[in-house]
XYZ file of C-alpha atoms in Angstrom:
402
model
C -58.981 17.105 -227.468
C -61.720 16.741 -224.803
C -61.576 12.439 -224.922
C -57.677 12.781 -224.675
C -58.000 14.817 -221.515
C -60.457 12.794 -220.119
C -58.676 9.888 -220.861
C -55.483 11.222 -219.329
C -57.205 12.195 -216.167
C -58.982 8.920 -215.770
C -55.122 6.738 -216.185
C -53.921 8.800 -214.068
C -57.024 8.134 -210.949
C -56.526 4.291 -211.820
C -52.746 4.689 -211.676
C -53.412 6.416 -208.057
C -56.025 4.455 -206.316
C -53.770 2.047 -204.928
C -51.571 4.497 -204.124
C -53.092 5.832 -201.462
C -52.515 3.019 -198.716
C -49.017 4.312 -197.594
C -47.254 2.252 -195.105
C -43.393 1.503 -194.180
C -41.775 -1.751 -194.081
C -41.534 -3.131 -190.522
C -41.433 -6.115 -188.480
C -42.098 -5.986 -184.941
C -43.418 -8.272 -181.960
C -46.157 -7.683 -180.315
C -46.767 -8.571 -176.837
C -49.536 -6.388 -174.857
C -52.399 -6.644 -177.204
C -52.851 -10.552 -178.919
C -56.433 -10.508 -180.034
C -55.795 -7.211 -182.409
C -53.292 -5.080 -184.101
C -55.120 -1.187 -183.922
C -53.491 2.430 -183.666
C -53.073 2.353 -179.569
C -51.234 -1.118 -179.977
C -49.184 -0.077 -182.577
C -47.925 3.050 -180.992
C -47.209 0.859 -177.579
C -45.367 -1.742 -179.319
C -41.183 -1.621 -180.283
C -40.909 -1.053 -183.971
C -38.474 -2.041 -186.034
C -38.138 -0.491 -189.334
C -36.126 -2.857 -192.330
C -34.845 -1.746 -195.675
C -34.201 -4.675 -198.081
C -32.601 -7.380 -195.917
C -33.025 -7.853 -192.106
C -33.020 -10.744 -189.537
C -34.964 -10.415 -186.731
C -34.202 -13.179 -184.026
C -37.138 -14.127 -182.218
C -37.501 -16.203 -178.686
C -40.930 -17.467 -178.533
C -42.232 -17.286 -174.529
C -45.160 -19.204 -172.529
C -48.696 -18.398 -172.900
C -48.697 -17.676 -169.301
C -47.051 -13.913 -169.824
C -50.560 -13.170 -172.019
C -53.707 -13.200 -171.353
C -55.903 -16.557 -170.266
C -58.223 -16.358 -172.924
C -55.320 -17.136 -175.536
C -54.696 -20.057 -174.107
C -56.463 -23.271 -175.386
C -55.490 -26.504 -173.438
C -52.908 -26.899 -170.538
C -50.353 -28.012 -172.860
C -46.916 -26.279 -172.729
C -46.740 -24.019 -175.241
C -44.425 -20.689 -176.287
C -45.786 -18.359 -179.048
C -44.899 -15.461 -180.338
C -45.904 -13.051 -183.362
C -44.367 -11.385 -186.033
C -45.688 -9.122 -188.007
C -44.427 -7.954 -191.526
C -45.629 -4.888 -193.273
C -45.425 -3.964 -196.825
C -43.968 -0.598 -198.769
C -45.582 2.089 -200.242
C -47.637 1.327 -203.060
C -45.751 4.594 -204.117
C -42.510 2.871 -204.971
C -43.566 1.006 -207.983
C -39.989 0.235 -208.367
C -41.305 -3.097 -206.412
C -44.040 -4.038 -208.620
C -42.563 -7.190 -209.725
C -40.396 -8.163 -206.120
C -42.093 -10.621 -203.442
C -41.376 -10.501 -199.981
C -39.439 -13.631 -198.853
C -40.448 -14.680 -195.388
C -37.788 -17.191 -193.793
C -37.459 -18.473 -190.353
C -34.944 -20.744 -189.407
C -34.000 -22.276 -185.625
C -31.122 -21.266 -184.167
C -28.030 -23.737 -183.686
C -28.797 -24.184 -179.434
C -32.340 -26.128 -180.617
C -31.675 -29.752 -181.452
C -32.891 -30.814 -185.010
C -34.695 -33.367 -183.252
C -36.762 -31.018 -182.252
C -37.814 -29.095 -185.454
C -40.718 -30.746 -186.168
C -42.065 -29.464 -182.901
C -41.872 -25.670 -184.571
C -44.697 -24.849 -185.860
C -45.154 -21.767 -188.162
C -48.912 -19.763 -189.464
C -48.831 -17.152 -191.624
C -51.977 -15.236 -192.230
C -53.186 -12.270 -192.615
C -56.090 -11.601 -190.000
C -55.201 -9.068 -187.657
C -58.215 -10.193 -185.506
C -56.773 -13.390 -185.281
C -55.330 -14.046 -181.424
C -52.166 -14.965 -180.614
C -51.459 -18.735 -182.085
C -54.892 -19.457 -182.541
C -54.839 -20.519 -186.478
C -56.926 -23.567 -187.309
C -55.183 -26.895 -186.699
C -54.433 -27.146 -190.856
C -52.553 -23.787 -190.894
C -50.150 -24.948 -189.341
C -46.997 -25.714 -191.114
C -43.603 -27.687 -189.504
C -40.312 -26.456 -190.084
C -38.993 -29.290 -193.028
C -34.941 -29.575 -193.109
C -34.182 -27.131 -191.126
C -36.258 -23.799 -192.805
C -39.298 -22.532 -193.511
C -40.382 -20.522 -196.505
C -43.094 -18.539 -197.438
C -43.837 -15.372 -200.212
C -46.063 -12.254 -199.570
C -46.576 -9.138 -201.973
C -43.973 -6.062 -200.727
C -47.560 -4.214 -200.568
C -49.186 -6.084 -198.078
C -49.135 -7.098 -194.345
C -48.573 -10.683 -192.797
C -48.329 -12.657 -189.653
C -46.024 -14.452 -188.584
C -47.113 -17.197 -185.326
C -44.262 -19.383 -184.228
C -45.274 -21.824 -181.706
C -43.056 -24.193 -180.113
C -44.604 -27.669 -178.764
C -43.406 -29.237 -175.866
C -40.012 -29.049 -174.257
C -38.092 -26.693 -176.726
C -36.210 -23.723 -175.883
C -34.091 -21.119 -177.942
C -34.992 -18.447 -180.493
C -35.488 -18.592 -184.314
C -34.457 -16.218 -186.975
C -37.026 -14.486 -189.271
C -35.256 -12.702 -192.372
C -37.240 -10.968 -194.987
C -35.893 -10.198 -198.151
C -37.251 -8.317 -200.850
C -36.257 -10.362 -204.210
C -37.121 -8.967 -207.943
C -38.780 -11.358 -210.528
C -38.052 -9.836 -213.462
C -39.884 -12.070 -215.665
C -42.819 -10.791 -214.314
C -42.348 -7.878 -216.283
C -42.253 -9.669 -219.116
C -45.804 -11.168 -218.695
C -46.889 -7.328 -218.258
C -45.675 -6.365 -221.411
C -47.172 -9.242 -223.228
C -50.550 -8.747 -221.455
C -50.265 -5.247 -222.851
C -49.399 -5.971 -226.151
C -52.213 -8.551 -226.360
C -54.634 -5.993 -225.350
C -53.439 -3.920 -227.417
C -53.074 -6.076 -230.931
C -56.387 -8.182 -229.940
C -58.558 -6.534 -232.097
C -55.668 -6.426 -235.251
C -55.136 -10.021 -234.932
C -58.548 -11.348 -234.376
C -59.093 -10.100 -238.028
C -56.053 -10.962 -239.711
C -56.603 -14.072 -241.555
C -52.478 -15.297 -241.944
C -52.756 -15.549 -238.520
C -55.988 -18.375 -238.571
C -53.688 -20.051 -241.648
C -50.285 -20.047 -239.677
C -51.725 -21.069 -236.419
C -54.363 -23.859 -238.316
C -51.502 -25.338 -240.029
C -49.478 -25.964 -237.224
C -51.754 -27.247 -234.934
C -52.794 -29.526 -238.217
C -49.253 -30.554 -238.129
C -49.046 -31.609 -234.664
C -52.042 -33.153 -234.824
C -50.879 -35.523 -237.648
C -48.180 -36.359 -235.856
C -49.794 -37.392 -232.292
C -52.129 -39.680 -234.887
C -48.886 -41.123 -236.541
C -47.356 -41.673 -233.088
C -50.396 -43.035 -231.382
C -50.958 -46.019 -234.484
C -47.003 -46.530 -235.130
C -46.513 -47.369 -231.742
C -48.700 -50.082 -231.767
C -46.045 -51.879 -234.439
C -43.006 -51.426 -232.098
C -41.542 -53.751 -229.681
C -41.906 -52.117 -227.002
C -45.644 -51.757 -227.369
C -47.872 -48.760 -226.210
C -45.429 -48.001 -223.091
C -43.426 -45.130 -224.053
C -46.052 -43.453 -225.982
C -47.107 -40.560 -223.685
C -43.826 -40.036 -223.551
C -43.041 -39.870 -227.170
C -46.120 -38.248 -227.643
C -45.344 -35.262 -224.960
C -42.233 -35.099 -226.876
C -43.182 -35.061 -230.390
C -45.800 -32.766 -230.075
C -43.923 -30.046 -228.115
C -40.544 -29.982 -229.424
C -42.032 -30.978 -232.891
C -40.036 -31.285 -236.333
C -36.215 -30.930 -234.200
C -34.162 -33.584 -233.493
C -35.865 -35.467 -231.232
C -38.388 -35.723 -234.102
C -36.313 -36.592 -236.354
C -34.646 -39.345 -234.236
C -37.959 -40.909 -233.263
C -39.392 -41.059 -236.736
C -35.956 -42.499 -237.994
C -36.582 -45.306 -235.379
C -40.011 -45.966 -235.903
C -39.430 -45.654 -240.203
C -36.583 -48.391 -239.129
C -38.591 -50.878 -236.949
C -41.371 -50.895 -239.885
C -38.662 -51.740 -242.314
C -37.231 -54.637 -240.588
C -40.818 -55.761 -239.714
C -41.267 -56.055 -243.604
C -37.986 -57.667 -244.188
C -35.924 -55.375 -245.305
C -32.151 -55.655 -243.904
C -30.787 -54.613 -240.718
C -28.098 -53.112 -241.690
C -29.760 -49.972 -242.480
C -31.541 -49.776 -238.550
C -29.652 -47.416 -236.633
C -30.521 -44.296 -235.311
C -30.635 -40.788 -237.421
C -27.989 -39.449 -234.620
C -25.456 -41.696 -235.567
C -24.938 -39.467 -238.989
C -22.822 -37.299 -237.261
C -20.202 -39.750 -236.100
C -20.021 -41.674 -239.418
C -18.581 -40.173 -241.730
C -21.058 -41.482 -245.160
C -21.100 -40.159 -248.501
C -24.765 -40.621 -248.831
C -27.802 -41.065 -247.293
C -29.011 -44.420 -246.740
C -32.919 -45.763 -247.932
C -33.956 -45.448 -244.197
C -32.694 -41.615 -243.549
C -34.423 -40.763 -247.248
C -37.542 -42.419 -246.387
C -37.849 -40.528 -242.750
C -36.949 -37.242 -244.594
C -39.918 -38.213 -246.959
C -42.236 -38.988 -244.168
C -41.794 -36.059 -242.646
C -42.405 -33.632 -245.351
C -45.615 -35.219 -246.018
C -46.107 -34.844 -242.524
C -45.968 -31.147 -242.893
C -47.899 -31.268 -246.180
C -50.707 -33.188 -245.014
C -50.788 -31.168 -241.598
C -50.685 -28.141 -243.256
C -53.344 -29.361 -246.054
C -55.599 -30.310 -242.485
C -55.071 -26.966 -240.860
C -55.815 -25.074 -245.102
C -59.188 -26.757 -245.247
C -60.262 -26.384 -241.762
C -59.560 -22.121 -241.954
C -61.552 -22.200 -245.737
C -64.430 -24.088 -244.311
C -65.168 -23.117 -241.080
C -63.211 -19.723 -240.405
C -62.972 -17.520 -243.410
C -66.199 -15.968 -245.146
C -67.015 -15.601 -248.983
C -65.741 -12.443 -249.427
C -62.421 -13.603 -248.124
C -62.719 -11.980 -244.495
C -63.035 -13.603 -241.296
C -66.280 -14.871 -239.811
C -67.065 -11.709 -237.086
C -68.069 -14.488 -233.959
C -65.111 -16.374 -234.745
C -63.432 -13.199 -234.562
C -65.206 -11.448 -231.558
C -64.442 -15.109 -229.597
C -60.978 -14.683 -230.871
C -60.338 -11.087 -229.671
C -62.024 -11.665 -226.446
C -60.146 -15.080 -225.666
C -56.707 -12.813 -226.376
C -57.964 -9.974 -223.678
C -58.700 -13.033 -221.256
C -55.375 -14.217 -221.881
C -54.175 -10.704 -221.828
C -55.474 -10.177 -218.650
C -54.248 -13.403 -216.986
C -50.886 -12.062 -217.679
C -51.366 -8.809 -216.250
C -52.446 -10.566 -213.252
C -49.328 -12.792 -212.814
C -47.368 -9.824 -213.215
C -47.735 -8.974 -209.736
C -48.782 -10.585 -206.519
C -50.472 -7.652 -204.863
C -54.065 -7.907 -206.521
C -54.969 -4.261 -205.985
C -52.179 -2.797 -208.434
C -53.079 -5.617 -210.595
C -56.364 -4.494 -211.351
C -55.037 -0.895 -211.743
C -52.727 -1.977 -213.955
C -55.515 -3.990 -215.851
C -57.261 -0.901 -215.942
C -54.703 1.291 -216.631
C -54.016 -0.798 -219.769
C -57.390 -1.211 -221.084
C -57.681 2.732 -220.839
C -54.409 3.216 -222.826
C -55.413 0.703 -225.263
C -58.680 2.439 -225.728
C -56.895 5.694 -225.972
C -54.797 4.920 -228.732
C -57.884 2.822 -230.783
C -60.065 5.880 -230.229
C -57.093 8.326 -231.630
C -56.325 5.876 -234.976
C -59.711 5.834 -235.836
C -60.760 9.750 -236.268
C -57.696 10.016 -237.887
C -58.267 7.291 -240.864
C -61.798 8.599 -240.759
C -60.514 11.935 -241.790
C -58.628 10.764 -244.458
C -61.050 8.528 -245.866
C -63.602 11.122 -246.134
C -60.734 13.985 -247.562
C -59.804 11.118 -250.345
C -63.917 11.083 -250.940
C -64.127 14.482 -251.339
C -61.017 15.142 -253.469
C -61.710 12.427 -256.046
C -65.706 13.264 -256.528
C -68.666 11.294 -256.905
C -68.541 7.461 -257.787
C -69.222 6.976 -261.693
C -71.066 3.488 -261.059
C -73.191 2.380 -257.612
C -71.512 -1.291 -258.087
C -68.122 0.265 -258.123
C -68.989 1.485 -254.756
C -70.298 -1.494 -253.548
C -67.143 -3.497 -254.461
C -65.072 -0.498 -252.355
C -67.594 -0.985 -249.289
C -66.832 -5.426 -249.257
């Protein structure tokens, strides 16, 4: 009762620690401080507070309004800043969103002149105004620029404009959801979770052996049948790619039925047999021809001999005498699935603090409910010992304990 407690208490500090930077969504422009954004500057500057989508139109004005030390050359340049500030870490309800960042010039500014926009987004607040190195900066391309953020965090925004252009531009942030991100969460959980299930379950090593002895096979077949085709050793990353990822499916199928063909009319045998596996469903036939049987043939001994490959490779190298798996092969196993695991958690989110919370948070539940299944087969393990008295023979034990 103690561990569970514990273990509640401790999810529930991970789950808050990156709660606790609370800030409101805003974009705003400052003008009287450029070197850095701190409390005075912020209270001295015009906020303006957005929910979900906003446009903000901004007019970019000459360095001469700020400060000289901003300025860099005598060149004629307008700047301005923009800064974007994330929600509460509090509304997890955005866990999965990003933050698009737009800007777009307005219809007065000639597209001629686009290329002359020049956009940085960063995220040091120490940074002065338009002062990013010379690689940072990005052009607008077609007519927009683009760029993501996490809804948790802060950016900047510098617009310079280069030259002899005049107007405004439009920044619009919008909050959009990517749900499949919570998909990769739940799979990162459920890989922590089953890692140490499936590391020792040994129809998983056959299963995945004999597929990937399958596909193997088949990149070999591919690879040396190429060779006899007309078209030589052109295509055959391509029909490799293919083969190997869509695997025994039609395009399979329809490959092998052309390759089973070109070898038969290479050895003589008649054409009229040489036409694709695809065309079966257009002519109408009352059997199968010798080319369709032998492709059929070729690729159930495909499978066989994959799965034979993938058989002999889990007997020899992964599964131990007394019919259990080796315990590196399955420590590297479990530990490669919580890597994995853990790469998916990350990608679930863009704001890295929440990610490692919710790494954490995960690893404690998954602990949680290992540490709970275990006392509890314990207990009845040692209530079935007691009930059913002492062992009549020590090897009868000893074939219990393998």
């Amino acid at each position: 009762m103690g561990f569970c407690t514990r273990s509640a208490a401790s999810i529930l500090l991970l789950f808050s620690l990156p709660l606790c930077f609370d800030c409101d969504l805003h974009i705003f422009l400052p003008r009287n401080n450029t070197q850095s954004v701190d409390g005075d500057a912020l209270t001295a500057l015009n906020v303006i507070f957005m929910y979900g989508k906003e446009k903000k139109d901004v007019s970019p004005v000459s360095l001469e309004e700020y400060s000289s030390a901003t300025r860099r050359s005598n060149d004629a340049l307008k700047c301005e800043r923009v800064l974007v500030s994330g929600v509460s870490r509090f509304k997890l309800g955005s866990y999965a969103n990003v933050f698009r960042i737009t800007l777009a010039p307005s219809a007065d500014i000639s597209e001629r002149l686009h290329s002359r926009i020049v956009i940085c987004f960063h995220q040091n607040a120490s940074l002065g105004l338009c002062q990013c190195q010379k690689d940072d900066w990005k052009s607008v391309q077609k007519g927009i620029w683009s760029s993501a953020m996490s809804p948790y965090r802060y950016g900047f925004v510098d617009v310079k404009f280069v030259g002899d252009v005049s107007g405004s531009v439009s920044v619009t942030v919008d909050e959009e959801a990517q749900v499949w991100r919570f998909l990769f969460l739940a799979l990162g959980f459920f890989l922590l979770l089953l890692a140490p299930v499936i590391s020792s379950w040994v129809p998983f090593y056959y299963s995945s052996s004999m597929a990937v002895g399958v596909l193997l096979v088949i990149v070999i077949l591919l690879f040396q049948g190429m060779k006899l085709l007309p078209t030589g050793r052109k295509n055959v990353f391509y029909l490799t790619i293919y083969g190997s990822v869509l695997g025994a499916g039609s395009y399979l199928l329809h490959y092998f039925s052309m390759l089973v063909n070109s070898l038969l009319v290479n050895f003589g045998m008649s054409e009229d047999m040489h036409y694709p596996v695809s065309a079966y469903i257009e002519i109408d036939t009352s059997c199968l021809d010798f080319s369709s049987m032998v492709s059929a043939l070729l690729l159930v001994g495909i499978i066989i001999v994959g799965g034979a490959l993938g058989y002999w490779l889990v007997r020899k190298f992964v599964i131990s005498e007394d019919g259990s798996v080796h315990s590196g092969i399955a420590g590297f196993v479990k530990w490669a699935m919580r890597l994995v695991a853990v790469t998916f958690i990350f990608q679930s989110t863009l704001d890295t603090p929440l990610a490692i919370a919710a790494v954490a948070s995960c690893l404690a539940i998954c602990l949680s409910i290992t540490s709970i299944r275990n006392p509890v087969s314990g207990k009845k393990g040692s209530q079935g010992t007691l009930s059913n008295g002492p062992r009549p023979s020590s090897a009868l034990s000893g074939s219990f304990i393998k």
